[in-house]
Each structure stands twice: as structure tokens, then as C-alpha cells.
PDB file of C-alpha atoms in Angstrom:
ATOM      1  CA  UNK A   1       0.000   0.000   0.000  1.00 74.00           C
ATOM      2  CA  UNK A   2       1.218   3.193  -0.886  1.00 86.00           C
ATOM      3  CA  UNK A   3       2.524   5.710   2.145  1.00 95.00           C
ATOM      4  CA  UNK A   4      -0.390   9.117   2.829  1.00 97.00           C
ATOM      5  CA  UNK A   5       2.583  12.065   2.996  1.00 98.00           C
ATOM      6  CA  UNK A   6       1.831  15.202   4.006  1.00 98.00           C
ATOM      7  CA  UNK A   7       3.321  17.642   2.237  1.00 98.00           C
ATOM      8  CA  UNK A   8       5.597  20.622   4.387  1.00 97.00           C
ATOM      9  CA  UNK A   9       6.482  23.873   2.375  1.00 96.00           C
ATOM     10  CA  UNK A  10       7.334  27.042   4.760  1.00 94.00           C
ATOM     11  CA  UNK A  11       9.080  30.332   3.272  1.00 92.00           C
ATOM     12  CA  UNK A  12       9.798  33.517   5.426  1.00 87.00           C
ATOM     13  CA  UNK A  13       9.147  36.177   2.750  1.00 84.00           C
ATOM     14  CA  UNK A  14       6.928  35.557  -0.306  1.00 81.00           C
ATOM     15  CA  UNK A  15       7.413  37.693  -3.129  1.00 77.00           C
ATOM     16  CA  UNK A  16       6.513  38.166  -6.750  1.00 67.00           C
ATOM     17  CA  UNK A  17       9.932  37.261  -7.969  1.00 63.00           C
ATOM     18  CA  UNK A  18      10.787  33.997  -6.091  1.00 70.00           C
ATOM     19  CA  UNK A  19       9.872  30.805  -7.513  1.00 70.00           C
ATOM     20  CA  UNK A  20      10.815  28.763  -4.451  1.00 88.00           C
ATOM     21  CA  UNK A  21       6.568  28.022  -3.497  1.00 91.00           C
ATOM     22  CA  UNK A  22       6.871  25.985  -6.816  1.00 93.00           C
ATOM     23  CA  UNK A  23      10.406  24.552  -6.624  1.00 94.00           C
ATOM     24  CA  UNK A  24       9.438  23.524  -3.171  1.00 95.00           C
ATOM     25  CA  UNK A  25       6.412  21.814  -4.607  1.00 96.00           C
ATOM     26  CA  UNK A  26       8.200  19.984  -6.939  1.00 96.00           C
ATOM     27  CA  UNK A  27      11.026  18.896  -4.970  1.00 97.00           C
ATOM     28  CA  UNK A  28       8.439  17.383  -2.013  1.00 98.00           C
ATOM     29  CA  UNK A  29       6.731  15.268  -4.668  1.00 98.00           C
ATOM     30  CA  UNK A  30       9.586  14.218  -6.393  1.00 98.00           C
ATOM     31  CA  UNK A  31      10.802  13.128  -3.035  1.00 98.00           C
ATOM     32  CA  UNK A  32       7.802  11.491  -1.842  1.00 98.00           C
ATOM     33  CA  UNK A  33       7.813   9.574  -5.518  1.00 97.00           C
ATOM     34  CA  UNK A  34      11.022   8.545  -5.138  1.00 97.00           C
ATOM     35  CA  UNK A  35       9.715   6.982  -1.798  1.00 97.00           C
ATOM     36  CA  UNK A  36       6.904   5.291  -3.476  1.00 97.00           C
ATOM     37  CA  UNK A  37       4.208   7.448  -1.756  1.00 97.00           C
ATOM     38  CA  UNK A  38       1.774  10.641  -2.592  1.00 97.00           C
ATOM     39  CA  UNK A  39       1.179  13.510  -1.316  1.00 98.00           C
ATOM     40  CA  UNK A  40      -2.930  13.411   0.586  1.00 97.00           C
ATOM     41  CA  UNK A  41      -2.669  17.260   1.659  1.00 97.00           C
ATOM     42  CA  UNK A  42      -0.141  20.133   2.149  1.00 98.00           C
ATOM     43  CA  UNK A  43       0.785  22.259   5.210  1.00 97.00           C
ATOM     44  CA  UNK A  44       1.743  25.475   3.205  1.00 97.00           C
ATOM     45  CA  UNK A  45       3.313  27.690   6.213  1.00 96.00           C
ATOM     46  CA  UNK A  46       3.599  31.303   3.937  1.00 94.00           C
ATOM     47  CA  UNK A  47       4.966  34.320   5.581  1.00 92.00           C
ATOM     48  CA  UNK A  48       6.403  32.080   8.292  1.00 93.00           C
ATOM     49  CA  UNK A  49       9.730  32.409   9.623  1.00 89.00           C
ATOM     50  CA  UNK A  50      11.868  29.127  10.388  1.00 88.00           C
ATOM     51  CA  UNK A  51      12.495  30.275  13.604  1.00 89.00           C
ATOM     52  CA  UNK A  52       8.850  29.316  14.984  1.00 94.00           C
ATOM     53  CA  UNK A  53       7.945  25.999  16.258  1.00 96.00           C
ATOM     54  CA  UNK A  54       7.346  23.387  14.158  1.00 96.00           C
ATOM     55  CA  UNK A  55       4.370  22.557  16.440  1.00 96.00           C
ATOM     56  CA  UNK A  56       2.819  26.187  16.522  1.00 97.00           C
ATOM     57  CA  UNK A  57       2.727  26.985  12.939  1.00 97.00           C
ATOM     58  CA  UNK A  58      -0.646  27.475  11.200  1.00 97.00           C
ATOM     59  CA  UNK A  59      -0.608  25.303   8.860  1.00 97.00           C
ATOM     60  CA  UNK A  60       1.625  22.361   9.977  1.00 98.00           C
ATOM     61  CA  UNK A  61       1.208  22.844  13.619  1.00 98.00           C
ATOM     62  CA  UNK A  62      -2.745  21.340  13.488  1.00 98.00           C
ATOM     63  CA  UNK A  63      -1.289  17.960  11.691  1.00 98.00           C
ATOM     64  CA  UNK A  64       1.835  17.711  13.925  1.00 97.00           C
ATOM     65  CA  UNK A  65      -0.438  18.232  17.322  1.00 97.00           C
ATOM     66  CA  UNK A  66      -2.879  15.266  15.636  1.00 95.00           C
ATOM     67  CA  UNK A  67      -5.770  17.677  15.191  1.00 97.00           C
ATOM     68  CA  UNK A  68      -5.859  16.712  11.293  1.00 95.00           C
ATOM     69  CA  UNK A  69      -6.888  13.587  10.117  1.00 90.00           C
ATOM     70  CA  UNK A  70      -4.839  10.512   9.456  1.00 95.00           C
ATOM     71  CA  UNK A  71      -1.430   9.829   7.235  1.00 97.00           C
ATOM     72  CA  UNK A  72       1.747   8.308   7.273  1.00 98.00           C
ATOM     73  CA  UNK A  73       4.579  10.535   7.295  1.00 98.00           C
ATOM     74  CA  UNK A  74       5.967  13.988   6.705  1.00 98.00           C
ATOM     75  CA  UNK A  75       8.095  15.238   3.566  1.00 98.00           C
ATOM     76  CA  UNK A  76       9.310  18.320   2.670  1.00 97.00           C
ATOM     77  CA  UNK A  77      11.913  19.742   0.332  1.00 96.00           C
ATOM     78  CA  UNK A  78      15.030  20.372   2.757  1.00 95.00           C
ATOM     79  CA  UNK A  79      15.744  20.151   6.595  1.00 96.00           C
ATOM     80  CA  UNK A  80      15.829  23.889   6.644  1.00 93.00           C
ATOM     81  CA  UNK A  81      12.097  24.326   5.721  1.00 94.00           C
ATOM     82  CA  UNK A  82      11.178  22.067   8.960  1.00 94.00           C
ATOM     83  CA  UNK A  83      13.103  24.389  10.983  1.00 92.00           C
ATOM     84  CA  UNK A  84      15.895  26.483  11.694  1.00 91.00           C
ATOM     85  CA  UNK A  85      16.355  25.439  14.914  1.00 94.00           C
ATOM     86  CA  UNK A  86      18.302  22.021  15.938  1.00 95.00           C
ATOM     87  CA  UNK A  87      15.556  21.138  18.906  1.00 96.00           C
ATOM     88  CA  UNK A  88      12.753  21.915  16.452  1.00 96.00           C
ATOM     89  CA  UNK A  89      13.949  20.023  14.226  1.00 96.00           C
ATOM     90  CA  UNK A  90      15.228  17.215  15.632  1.00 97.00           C
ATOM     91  CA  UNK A  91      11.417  17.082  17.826  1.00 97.00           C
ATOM     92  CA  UNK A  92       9.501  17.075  14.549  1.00 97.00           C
ATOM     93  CA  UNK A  93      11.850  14.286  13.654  1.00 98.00           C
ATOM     94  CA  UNK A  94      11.851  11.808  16.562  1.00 98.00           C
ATOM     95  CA  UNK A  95       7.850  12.793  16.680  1.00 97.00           C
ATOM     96  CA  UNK A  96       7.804  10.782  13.462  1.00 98.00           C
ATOM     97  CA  UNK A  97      10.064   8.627  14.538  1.00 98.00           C
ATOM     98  CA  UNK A  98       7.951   7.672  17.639  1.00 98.00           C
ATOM     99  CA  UNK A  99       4.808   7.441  15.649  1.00 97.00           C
ATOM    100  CA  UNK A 100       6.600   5.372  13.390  1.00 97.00           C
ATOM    101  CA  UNK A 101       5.350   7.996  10.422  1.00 98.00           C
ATOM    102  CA  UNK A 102       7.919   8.137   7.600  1.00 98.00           C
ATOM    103  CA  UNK A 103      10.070  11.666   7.461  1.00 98.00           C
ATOM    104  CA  UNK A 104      11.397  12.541   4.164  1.00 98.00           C
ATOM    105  CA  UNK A 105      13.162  15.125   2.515  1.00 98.00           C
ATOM    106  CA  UNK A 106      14.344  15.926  -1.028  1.00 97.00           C
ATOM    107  CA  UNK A 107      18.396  14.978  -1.347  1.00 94.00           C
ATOM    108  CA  UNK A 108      18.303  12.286   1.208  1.00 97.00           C
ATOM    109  CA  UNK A 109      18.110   8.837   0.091  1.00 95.00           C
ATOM    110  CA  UNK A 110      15.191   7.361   0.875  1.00 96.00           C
ATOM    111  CA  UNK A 111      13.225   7.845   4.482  1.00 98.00           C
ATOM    112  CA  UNK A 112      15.048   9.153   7.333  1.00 98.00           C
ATOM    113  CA  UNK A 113      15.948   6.432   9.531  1.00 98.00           C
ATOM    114  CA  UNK A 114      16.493   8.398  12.802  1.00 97.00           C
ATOM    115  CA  UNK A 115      17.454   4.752  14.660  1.00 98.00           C
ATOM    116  CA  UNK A 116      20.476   4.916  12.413  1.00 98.00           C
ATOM    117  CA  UNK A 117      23.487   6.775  13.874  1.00 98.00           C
ATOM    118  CA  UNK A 118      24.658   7.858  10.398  1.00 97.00           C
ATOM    119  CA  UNK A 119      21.143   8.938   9.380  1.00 97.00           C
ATOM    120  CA  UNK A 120      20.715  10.828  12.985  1.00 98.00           C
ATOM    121  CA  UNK A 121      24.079  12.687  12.922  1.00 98.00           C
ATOM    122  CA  UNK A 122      23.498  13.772   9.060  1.00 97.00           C
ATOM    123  CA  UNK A 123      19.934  15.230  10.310  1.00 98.00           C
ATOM    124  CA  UNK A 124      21.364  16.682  12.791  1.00 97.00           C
ATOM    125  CA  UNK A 125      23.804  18.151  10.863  1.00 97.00           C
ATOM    126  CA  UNK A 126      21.670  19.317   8.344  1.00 96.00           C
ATOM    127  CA  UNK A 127      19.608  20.917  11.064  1.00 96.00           C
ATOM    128  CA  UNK A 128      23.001  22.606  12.941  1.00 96.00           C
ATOM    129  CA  UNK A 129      23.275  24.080   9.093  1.00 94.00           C
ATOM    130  CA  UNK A 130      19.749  25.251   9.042  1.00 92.00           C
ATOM    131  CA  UNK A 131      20.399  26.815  12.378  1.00 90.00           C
ATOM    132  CA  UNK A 132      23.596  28.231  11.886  1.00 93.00           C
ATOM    133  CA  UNK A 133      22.058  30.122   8.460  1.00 90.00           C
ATOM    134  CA  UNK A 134      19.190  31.360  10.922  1.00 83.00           C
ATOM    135  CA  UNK A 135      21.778  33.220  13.188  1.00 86.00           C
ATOM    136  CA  UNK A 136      23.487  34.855  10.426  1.00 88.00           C
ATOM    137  CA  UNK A 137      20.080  36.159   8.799  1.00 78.00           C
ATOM    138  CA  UNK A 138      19.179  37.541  12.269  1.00 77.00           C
ATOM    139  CA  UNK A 139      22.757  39.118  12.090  1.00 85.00           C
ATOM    140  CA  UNK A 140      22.909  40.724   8.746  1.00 83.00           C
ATOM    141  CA  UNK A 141      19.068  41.837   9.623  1.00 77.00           C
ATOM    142  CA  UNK A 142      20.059  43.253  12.572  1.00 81.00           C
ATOM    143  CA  UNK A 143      23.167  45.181  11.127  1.00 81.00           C
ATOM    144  CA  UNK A 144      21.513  46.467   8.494  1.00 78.00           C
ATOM    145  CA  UNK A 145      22.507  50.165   7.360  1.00 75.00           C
ATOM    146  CA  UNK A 146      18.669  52.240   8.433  1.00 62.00           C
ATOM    147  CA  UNK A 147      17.496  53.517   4.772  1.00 60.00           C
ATOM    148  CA  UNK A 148      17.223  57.447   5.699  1.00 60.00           C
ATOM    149  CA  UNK A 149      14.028  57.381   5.124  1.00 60.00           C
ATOM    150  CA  UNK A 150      13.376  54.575   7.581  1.00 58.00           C
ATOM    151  CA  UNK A 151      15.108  57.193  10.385  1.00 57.00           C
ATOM    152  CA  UNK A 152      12.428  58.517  13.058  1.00 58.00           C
ATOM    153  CA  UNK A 153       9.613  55.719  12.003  1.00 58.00           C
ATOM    154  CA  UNK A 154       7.804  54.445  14.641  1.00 58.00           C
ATOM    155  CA  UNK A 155      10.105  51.201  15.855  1.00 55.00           C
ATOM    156  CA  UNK A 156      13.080  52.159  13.853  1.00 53.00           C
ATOM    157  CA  UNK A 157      16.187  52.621  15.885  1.00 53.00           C
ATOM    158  CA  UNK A 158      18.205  55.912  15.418  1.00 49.00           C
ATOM    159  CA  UNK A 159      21.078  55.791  12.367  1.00 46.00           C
ATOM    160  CA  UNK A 160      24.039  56.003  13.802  1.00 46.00           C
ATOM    161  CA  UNK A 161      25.659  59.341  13.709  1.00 43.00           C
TER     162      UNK A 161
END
């Protein structure tokens, strides 16, 4: 019998330009093909940063807490678009795990096997990465140069002088 994936895209920032809602799209379902499973539904998390929970996110959160109905595992296109966070990631992972639910994503062979010690260090290494990109976003965000006429907005710090 063929495995019921759900189907996990998340991006921070949509815009006009980017093209990553459909490469997303096409790398989860060549991922769950390559598994020999479909996708039943998808938990499209738009406008949501990587740094929220997993669990608390509007879209994915309902299926992850079990308020959605039934299916077999999780896939999505990278680590990174579970989380950005090690713990979140590595939760979301052992969740499946525990609920023996498959957890796929596009570039790994196959189902992660989270039992495996090579296929648990690689997850968590991909997750480290996914973290590690997080803190240096927050960084370049927060050391932005202030456009000028950004200075003296409501909730924008003073340029330095």
C-alpha cells in the first residue's frame, strides 16, 4: 500500500519574484515519488519564519499536534524548511520517529531512519546548518545600514551618527 505524505512547504518572505513556493512543490513530490508514496494534503506555512515551532505553525502545527486527520509521514523539500532550529527540528523528527510515520526530505536517500546513527548525525547536521544560516540572517538583519528614510519611524532605531 502506498505511504499518505503530508506535504511541508514554509518560506519567510513571499514575493513576486521567487519561484521557491513551486520549486518547493516539486522537490516534495519528487521526493515522496522517489519513496513510493503521494502527497494526501499540504501544510503550506507562507509568511512564516523558520524560527517558529514546528508545532505552533498554522498550517503544519494542526497535523503535527494530531488535530488533522490521518497519514503516514511527513516530507518536505530540505531540513531547513522544517526548521531552523536544531531542537525543532530534531522534535519534529523523533515525533515521526515515535509514531513510526515516515520523514522525508528531497536529497536524502530514501526515508530518514532516525534509529540509524549515520542517518541521525546527518539530520542533525543538516539541522546545525539550518540553524547556523538562521543566526546569520538575524545578524545581517540586525546590522543592516537604516534607509534614511526609515530614520524617526515608529520602531526604527536611530542611524548612527
Amino acid at each position: 500500500m502506498r505511504q499518505c505524505l503530508l506535504g511541508g512547504r514554509r518560506l519567510s518572505r513571499v514575493k513576486l519574484a521567487t519561484s521557491s513556493p513551486e520549486r518547493q512543490r516539486e522537490n516534495v513530490l519528487t521526493a515522496a515519488a522517489s519513496v513510493g508514496a503521494h502527497i494526501i494534503g499540504w501544510a503550506d506555512d507562507w509568511e512564516v519564519s523558520g524560527a517558529t515551532d514546528p508545532v505552533t505553525r498554522p498550517s503544519l502545527g494542526p497535523w503535527l499536534r494530531d488535530e488533522k486527520g490521518p497519514y503516514d509521514g511527513l516530507v518536505a523539500a530540505a531540513v531547513d524548511r522544517l526548521g531552523r532550529s536544531v531542537v525543532d527540528c530534531l522534535n519534529t523528527g523523533y515525533k515521526m520517529r515515535d509514531e513510526k510515520k515516515m520523514l522525508v526530505t528531497y536529497g536524502h536517500d530514501g526515508a530518514w531512519n532516525l534509529d540509524d546513527p549515520a542517518d541521525e548525525n546527518r539530520f542533525t547536521m543538516e539541522a546545525w546548518g539550518a540553524q547556523m544560516e538562521l543566526r546569520a540572517i538575524q545578524r545581517r538583519n540586525r546590522d543592516a545600514p537604516l534607509v534614511p528614510s526609515d530614520v524617526g519611524k515608529p520602531g526604527v532605531r536611530e542611524a548612527p551618527r
